[in-house]
Short mmCIF file of C-alpha atoms in Angstrom, two decimals:
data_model
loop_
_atom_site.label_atom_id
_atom_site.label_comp_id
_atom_site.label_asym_id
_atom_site.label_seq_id
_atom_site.Cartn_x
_atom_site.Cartn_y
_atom_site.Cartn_z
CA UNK T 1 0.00 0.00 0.00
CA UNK T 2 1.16 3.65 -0.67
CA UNK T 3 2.41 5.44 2.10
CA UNK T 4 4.22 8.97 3.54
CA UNK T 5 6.73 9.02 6.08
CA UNK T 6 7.73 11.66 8.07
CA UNK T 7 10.11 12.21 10.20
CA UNK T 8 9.57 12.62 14.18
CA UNK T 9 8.71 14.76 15.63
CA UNK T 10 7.30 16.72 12.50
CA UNK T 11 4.14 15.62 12.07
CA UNK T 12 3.40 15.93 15.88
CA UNK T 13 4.47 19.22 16.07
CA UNK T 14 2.58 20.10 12.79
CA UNK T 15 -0.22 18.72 13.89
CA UNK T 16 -0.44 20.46 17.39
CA UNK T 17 0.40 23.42 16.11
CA UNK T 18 -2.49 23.43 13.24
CA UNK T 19 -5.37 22.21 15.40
CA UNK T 20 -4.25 25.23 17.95
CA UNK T 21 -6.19 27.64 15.61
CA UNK T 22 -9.37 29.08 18.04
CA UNK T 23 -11.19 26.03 16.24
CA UNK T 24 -10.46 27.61 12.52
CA UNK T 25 -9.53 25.07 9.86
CA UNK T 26 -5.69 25.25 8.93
CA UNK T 27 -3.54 24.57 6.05
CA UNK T 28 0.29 23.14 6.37
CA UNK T 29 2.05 22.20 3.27
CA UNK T 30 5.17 19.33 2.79
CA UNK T 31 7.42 18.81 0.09
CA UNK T 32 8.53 14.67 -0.08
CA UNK T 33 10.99 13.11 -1.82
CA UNK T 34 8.96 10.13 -3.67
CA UNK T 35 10.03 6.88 -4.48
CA UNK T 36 7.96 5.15 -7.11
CA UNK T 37 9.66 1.66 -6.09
CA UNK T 38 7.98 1.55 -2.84
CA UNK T 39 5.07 4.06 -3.57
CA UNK T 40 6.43 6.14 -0.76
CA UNK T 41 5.99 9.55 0.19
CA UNK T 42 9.53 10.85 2.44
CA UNK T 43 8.33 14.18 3.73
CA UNK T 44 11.70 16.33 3.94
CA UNK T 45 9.86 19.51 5.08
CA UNK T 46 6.10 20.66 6.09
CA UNK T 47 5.02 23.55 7.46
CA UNK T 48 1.99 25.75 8.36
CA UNK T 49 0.66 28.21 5.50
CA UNK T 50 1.36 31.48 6.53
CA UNK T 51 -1.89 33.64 7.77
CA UNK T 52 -1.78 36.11 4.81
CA UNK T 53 -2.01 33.40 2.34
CA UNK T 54 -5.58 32.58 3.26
CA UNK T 55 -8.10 34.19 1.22
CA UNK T 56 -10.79 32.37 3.04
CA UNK T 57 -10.74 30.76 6.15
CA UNK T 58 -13.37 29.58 8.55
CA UNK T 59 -14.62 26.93 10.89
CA UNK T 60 -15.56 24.15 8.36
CA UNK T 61 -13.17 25.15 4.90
CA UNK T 62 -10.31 27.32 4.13
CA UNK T 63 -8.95 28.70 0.61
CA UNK T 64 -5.52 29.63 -0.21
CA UNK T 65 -4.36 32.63 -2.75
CA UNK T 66 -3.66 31.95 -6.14
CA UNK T 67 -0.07 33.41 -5.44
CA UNK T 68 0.40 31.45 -2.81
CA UNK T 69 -0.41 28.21 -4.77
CA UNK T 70 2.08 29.58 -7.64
CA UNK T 71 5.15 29.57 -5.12
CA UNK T 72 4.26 26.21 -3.97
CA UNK T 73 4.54 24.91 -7.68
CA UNK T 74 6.97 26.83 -8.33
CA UNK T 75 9.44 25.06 -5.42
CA UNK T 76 7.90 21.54 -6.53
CA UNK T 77 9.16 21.90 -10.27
CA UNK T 78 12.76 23.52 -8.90
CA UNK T 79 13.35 20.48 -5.99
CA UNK T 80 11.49 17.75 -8.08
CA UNK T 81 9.62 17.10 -4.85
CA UNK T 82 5.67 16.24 -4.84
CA UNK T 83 3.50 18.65 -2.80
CA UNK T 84 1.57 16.90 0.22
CA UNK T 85 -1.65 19.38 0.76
CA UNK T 86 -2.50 19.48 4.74
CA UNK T 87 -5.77 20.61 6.14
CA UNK T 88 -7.65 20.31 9.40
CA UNK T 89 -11.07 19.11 10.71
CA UNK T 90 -10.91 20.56 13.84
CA UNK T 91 -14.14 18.95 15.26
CA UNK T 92 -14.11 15.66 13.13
CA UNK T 93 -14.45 12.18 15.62
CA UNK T 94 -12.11 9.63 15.41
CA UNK T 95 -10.21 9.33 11.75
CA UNK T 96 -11.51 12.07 9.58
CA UNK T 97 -12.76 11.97 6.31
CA UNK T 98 -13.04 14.34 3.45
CA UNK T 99 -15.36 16.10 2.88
CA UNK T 100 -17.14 16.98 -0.61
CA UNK T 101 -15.96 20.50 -0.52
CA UNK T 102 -12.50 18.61 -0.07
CA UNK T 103 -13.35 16.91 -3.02
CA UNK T 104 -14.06 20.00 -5.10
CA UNK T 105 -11.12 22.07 -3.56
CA UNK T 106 -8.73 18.70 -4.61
CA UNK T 107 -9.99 18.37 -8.64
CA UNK T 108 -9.30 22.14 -9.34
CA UNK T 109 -5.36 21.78 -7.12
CA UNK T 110 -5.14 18.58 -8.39
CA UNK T 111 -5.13 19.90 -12.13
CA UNK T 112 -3.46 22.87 -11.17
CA UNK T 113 -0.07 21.12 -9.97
CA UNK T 114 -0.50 18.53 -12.71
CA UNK T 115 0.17 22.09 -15.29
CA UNK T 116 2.69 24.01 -12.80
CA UNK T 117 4.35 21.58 -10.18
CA UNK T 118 6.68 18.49 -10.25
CA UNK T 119 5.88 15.58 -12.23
CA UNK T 120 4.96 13.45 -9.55
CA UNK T 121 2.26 12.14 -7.47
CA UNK T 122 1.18 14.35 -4.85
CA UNK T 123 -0.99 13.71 -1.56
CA UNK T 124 -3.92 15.38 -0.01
CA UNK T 125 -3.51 14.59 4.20
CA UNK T 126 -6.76 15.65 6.78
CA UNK T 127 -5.90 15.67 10.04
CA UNK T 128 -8.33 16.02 13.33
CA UNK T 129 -8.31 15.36 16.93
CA UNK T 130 -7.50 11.82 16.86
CA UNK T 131 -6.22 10.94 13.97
CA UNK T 132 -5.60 11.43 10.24
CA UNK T 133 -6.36 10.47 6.56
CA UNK T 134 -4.61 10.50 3.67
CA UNK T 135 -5.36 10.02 -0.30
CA UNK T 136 -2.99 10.44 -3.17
CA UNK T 137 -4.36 13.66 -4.76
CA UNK T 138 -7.58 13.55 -7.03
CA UNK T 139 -8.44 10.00 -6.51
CA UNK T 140 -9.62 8.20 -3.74
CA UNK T 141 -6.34 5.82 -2.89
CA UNK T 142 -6.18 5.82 0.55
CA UNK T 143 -2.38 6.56 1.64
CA UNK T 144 -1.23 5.47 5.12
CA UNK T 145 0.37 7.78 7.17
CA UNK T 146 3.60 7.13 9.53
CA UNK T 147 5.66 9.55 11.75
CA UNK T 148 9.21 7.63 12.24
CA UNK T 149 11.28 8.25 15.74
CA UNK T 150 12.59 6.67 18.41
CA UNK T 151 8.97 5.38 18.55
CA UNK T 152 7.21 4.21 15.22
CA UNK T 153 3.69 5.71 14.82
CA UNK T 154 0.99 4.48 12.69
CA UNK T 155 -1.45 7.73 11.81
CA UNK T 156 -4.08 6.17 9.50
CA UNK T 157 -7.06 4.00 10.54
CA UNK T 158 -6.14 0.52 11.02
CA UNK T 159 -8.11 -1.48 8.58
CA UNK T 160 -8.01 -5.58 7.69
CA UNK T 161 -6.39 -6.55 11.00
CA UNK T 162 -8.15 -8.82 12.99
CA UNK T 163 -7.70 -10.01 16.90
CA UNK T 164 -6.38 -13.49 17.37
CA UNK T 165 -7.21 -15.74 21.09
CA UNK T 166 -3.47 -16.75 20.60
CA UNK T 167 -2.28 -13.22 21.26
CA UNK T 168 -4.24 -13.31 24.72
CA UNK T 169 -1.54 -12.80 26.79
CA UNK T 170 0.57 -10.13 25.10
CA UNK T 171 -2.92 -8.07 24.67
CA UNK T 172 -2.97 -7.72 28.40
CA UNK T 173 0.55 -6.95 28.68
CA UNK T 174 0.20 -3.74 26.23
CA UNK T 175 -3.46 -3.92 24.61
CA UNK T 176 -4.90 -4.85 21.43
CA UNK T 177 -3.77 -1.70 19.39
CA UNK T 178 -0.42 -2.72 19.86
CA UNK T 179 -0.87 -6.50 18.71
CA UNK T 180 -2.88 -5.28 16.18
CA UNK T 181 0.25 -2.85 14.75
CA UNK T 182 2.42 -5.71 15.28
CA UNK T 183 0.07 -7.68 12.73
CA UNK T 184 -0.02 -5.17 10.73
CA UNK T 185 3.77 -3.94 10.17
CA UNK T 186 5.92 -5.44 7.43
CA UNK T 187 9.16 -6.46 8.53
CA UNK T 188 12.29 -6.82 7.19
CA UNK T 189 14.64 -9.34 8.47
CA UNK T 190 18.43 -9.13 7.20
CA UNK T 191 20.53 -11.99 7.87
CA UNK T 192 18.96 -15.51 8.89
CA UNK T 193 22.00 -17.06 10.90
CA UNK T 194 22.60 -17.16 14.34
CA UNK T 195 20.51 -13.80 15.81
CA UNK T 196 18.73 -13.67 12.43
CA UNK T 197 16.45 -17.20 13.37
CA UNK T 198 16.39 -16.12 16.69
CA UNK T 199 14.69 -12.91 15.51
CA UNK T 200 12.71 -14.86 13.21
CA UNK T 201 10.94 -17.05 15.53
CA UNK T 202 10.18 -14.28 18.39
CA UNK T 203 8.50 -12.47 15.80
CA UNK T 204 6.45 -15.57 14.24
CA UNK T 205 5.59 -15.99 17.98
CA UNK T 206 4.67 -12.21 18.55
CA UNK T 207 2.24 -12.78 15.52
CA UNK T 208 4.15 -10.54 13.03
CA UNK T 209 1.95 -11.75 9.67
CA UNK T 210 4.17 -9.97 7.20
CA UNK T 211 7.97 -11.11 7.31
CA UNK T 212 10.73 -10.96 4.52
CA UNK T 213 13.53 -12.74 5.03
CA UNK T 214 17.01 -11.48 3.37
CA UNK T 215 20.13 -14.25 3.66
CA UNK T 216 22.46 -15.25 0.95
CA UNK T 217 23.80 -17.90 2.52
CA UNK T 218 23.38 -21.69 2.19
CA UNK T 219 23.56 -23.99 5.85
CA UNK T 220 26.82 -25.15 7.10
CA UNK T 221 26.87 -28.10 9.29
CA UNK T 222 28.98 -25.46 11.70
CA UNK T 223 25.63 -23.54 11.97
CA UNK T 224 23.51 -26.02 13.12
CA UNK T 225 24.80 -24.99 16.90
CA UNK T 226 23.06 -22.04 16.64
CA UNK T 227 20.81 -21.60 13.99
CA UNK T 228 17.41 -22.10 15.25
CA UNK T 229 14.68 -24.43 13.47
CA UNK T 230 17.18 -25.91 11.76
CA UNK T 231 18.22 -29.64 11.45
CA UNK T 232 20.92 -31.84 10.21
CA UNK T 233 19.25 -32.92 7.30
CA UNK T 234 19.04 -28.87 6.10
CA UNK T 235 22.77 -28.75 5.36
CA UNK T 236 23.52 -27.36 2.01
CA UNK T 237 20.00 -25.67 1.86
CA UNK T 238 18.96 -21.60 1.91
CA UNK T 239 19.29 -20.13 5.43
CA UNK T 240 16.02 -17.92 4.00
CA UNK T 241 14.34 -21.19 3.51
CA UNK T 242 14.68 -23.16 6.94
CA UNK T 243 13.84 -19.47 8.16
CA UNK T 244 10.50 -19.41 6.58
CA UNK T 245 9.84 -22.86 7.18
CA UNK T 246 10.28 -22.01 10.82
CA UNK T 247 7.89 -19.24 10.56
CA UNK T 248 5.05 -20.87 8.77
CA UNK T 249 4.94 -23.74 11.41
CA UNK T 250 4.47 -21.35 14.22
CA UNK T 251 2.31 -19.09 13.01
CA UNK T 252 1.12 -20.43 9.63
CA UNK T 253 -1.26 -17.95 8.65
CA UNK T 254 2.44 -15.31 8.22
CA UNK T 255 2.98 -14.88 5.15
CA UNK T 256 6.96 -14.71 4.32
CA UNK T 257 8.98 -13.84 1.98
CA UNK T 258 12.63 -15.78 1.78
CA UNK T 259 14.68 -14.35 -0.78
CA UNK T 260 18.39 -15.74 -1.05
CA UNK T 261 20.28 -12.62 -1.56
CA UNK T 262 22.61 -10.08 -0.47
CA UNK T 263 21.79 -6.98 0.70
CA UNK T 264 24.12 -4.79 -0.50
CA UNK T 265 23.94 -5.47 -4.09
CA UNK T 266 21.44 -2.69 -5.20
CA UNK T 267 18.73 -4.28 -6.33
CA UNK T 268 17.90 -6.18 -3.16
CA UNK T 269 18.85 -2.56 -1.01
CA UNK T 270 15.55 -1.58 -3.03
CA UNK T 271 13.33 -3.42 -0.99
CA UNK T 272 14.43 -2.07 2.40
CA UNK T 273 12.02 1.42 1.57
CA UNK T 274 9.07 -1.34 1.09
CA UNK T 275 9.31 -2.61 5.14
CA UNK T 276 8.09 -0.75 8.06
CA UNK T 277 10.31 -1.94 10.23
CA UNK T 278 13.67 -3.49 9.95
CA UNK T 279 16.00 -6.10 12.31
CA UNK T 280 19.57 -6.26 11.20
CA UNK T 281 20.98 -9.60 11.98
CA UNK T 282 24.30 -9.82 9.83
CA UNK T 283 27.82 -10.13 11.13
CA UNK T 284 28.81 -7.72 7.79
CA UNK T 285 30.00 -4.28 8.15
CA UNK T 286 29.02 -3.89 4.31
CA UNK T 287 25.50 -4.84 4.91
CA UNK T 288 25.12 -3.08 8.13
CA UNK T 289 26.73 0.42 6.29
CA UNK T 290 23.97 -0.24 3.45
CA UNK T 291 20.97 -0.42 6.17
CA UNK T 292 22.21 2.22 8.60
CA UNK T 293 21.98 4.62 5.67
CA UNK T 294 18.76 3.54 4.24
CA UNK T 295 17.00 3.69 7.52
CA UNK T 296 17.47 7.40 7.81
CA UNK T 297 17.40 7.92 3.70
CA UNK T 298 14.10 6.26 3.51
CA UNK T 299 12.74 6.94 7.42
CA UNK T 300 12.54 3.15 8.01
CA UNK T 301 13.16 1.98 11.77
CA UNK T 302 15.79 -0.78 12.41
CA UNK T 303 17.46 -2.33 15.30
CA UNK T 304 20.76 -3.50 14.66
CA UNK T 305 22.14 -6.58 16.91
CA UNK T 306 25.68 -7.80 17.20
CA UNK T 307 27.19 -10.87 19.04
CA UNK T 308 31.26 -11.21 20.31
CA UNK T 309 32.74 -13.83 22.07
CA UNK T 310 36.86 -13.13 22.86
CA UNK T 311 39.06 -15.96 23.19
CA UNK T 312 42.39 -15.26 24.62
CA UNK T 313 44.79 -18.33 25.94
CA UNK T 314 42.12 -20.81 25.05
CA UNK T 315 39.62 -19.06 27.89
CA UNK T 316 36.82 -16.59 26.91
CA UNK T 317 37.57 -13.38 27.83
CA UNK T 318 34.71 -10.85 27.22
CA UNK T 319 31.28 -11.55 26.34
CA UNK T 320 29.64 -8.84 24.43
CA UNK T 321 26.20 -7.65 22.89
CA UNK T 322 25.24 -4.88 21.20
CA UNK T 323 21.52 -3.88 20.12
CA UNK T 324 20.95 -0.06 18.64
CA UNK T 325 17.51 1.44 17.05
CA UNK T 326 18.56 3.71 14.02
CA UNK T 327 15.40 6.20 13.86
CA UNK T 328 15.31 10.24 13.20
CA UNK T 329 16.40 11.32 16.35
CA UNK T 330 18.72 8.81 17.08
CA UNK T 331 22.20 8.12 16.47
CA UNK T 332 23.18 6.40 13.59
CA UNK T 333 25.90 3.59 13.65
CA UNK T 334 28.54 6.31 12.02
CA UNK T 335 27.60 8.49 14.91
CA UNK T 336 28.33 5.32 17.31
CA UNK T 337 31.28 4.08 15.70
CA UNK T 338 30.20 0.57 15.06
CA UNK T 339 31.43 0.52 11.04
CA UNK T 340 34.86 -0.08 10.00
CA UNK T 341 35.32 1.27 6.97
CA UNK T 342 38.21 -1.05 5.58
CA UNK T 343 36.02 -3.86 6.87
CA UNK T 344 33.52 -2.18 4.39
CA UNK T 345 35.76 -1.73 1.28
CA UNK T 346 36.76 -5.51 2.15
CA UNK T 347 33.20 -6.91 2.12
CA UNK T 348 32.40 -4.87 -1.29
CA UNK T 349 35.10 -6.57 -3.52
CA UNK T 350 34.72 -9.06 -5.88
CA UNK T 351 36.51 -12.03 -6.04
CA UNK T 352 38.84 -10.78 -8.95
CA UNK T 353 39.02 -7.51 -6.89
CA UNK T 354 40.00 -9.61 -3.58
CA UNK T 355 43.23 -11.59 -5.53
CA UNK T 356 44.36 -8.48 -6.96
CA UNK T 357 44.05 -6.70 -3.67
CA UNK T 358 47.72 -6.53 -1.66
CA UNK T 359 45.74 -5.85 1.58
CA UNK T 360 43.48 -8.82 1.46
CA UNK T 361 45.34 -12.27 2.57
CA UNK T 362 42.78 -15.56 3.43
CA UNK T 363 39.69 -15.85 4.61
CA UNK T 364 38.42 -14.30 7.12
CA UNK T 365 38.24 -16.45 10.49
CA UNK T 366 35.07 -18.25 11.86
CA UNK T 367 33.92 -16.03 14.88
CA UNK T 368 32.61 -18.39 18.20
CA UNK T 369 28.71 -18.31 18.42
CA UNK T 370 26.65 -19.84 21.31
CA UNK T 371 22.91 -19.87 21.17
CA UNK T 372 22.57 -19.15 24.73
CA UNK T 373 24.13 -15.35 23.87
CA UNK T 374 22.71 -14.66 20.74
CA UNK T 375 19.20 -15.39 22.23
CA UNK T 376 19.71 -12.51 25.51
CA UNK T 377 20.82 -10.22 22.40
CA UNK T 378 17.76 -10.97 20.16
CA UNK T 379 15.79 -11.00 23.17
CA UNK T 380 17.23 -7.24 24.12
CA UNK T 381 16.06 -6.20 20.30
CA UNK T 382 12.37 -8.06 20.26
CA UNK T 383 12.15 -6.19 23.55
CA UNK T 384 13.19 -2.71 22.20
CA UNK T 385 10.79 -3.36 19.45
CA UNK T 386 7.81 -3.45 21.82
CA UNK T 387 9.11 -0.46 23.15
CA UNK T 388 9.07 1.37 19.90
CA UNK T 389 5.40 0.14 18.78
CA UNK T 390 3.27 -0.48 21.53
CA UNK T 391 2.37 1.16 24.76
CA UNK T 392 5.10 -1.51 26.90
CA UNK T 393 7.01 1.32 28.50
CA UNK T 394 10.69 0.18 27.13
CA UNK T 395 12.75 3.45 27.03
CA UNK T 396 16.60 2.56 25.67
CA UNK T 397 17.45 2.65 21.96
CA UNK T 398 21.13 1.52 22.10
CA UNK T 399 22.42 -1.02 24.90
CA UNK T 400 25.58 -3.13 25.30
CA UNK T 401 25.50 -6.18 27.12
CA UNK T 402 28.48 -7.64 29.39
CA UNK T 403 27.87 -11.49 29.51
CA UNK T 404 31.05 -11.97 31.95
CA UNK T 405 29.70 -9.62 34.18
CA UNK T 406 26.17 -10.19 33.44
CA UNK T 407 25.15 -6.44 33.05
CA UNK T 408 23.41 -4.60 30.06
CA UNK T 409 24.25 -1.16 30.17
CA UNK T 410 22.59 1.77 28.34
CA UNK T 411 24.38 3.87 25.88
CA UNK T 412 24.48 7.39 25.68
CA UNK T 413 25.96 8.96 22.00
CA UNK T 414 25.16 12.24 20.93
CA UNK T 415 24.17 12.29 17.21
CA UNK T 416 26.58 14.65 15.29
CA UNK T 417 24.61 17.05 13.64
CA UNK T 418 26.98 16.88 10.37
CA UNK T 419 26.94 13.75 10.08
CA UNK T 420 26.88 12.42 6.56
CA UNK T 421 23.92 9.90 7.25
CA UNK T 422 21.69 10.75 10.37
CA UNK T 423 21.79 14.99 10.21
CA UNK T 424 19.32 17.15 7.60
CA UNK T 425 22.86 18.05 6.25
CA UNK T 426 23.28 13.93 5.42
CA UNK T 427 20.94 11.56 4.03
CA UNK T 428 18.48 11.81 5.74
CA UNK T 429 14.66 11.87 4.56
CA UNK T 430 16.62 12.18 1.11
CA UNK T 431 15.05 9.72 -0.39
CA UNK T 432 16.38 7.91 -3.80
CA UNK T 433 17.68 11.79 -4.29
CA UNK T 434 21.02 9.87 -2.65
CA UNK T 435 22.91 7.16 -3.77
CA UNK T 436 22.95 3.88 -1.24
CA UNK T 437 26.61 2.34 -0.51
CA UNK T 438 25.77 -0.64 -2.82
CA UNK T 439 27.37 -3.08 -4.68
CA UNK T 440 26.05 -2.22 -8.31
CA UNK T 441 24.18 -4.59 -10.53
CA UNK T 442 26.71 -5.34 -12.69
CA UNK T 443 29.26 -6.16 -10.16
CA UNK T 444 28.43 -9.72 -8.58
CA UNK T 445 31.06 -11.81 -5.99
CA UNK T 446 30.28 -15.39 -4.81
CA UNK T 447 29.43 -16.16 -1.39
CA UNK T 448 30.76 -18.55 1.31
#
């Protein structure tokens, strides 16, 4: 379904600040980036309509000046951006609906920014009270309606989700609109291995219904330690596919998506824009540098996760986890520090590219895994998950956890306001107006 993201807290704000009017219907307008791959909406910037640009304005409709209309076309056709038209029911119940003189107002701006503005589709948002509603402009396709932070927000009416007995118990631990978000979000799971399964089974078990999983990989009889659902007889098949199989069997009406690929190769990055919420599983700095930026670029929530066991002198010396949300707001993993970048132009090279390379010698070596610590890390992410869409009260974003000492500890990093990925000055809410760090479509590299 279409959709428009925007950033937090900018809708909030918009909204609070447009339904403080003495009860007078307001006007906003947002520029977003759109991408026609995902039929999304990015909103970069939205603000009120100044109060000399109202010709009209009462209670139940307001009109805008022609000249005001002309700049707003104007900065569509300069930025290439589509226009998203904002107006208020102040006294509307519940989700509110346009109205017929909504209708009218829409055919004549519609046609008007079809002439003057950006090629592109544009939107038409209502908000009230207690809610909002949202159609592409000059037709009645609904649009959904997001605001992405450090807590994901779902705007628009929720429609075709239905309460199931089996969720019982987690609808009295944080109510039924919360299960019924969790139903209704489509995830994205990157990397099926040893925290990937893990994270692929608590949210078959959570009763996530829409779940792609992303894994080039094929099963190694070294994963079967950790890799949950699997068996010994799944050697030499698709990580993606034991995953799904997993999935289906404890919650079979889910409907998944395996797809054995990688990525960072660009075509596969694609689909990231098409999830509303991401977990990032893989032990890759490549893939993790692709994701971090796309979750800002394209305002879609992730937690990344992250597993290492230190042996020194044949004896385990630190235990360590690592789970971050990567939101508007917060800090991305550049801001944290968790990329290396030669670990990154490593990953990206092709095998010719490796052999030629003086700075690349052997493989790299197998990393220890236990099951036992990947599950308190994927445990540490489901949880942050429920804190960031529905009502359980679960306030950190980034946490590190000491197995040795048996501590998690919340994190504290400021998010640099340059910063090339998370800042307004970066990528972010940019849209496919920026490049992704991929691996091109005509550059392919076997995997392990």
């Amino acid at each position: 379904m279409s959709r428009v993201r925007f950033p937090a807290p900018l809708y909030s704000d918009l909204a609070s600040t447009l339904l403080d009017a003495s009860g007078l219907e307001s006007c906003a307008i947002g520029y977003a980036h759109y991408d026609a791959h995902s039929d999304t909406w990015i909103v970069a910037d939205a603000s009120p309509v100044p109060v000399d640009a109202y010709e009209n304005r009462t209670c139940v409709s307001a009109v805008l000046k022609p000249s005001f209309l002309i700049e707003v076309a104007h900065r569509s056709r300069v930025t290439g951006m589509s226009v998203i038209g904002i107006h208020t029911h102040p006294d509307s119940p519940g989700h509110p609906r346009f109205s017929p003189v909504d209708d009218a107002g829409e055919t004549e701006l519609g046609s008007y920014l079809g002439r003057r503005a950006a090629p592109m589709p544009h939107v038409a948002l209502v908000i009230g009270p207690h809610g909002c509603r949202a159609r592409r402009l000059g037709s009645d396709e609904e649009v959904e309606v997001w605001e992405v932070g450090k807590v994901l927000k779902f705007l628009s009416p929720m429609q075709g989700v239905t309460d199931q007995e089996r969720d019982d118990r987690q609808v009295r631990a944080f109510g039924a609109p919360g299960q019924r978000l969790l139903r209704r979000l489509r995830f994205g799971v990157i990397g099926a291995g040893g925290t990937g399964s893990l994270a692929c089974q608590q949210l078959a078990h959570l009763g996530a219904s829409w779940i792609t999983v992303i894994d080039p990989d094929l099963i190694e009889a070294t994963n079967l330690n950790r890799l949950v659902g699997s068996i010994p007889s799944d050697v030499g098949q698709p990580k993606v596919e034991v995953a799904a199989r997993m999935i289906r069997a404890i919650s079979p009406e889910a409907t998944v998506f395996p797809h054995q690929a990688d990525i960072v190769d660009e075509e596969v990055a694609k689909l990231i824009a098409t999830f509303d919420f991401v977990l990032l599983c893989t032990d890759s700095h490549a893939s993790r540098a692709v994701v971090n930026q796309a979750a800002y670029q394209y305002l879609v929530p992730v937690i990344d996760m992250g597993v290492s066991i230190t042996v020194a002198n044949e004896a385990v010396s630190h235990i360590t986890g690592r789970v971050q949300m990567l939101a508007t707001g917060l800090p991305c993993l550049t801001c944290s520090g968790a990329l290396d970048g030669e670990a990154i132009r490593r990953e990206m090279l092709t095998p010719e590219q490796r052999a030629a390379d003086p700075y690349v010698h052997g493989e790299r070596e197998p990393q220890p895994a236990v099951l036992s610590i990947n599950s308190t890390v994927s445990s540490l992410a489901t949880t942050m998950l429920l804190g960031a869409v529905t009502p359980v009260p679960v306030k950190p974003r980034y946490q590190i956890y000491d197995g040795i000492r048996g501590r998690v500890k919340e994190m504290a990093v400021p998010v640099q306001s340059d910063c090339v990925v998370c800042s307004s000055m970066g990528a972010l809410a940019k849209g496919s107006t920026w490049s992704l760090p991929v691996r091109p479509a005509n550059c392919h590299r076997s995997e392990k």
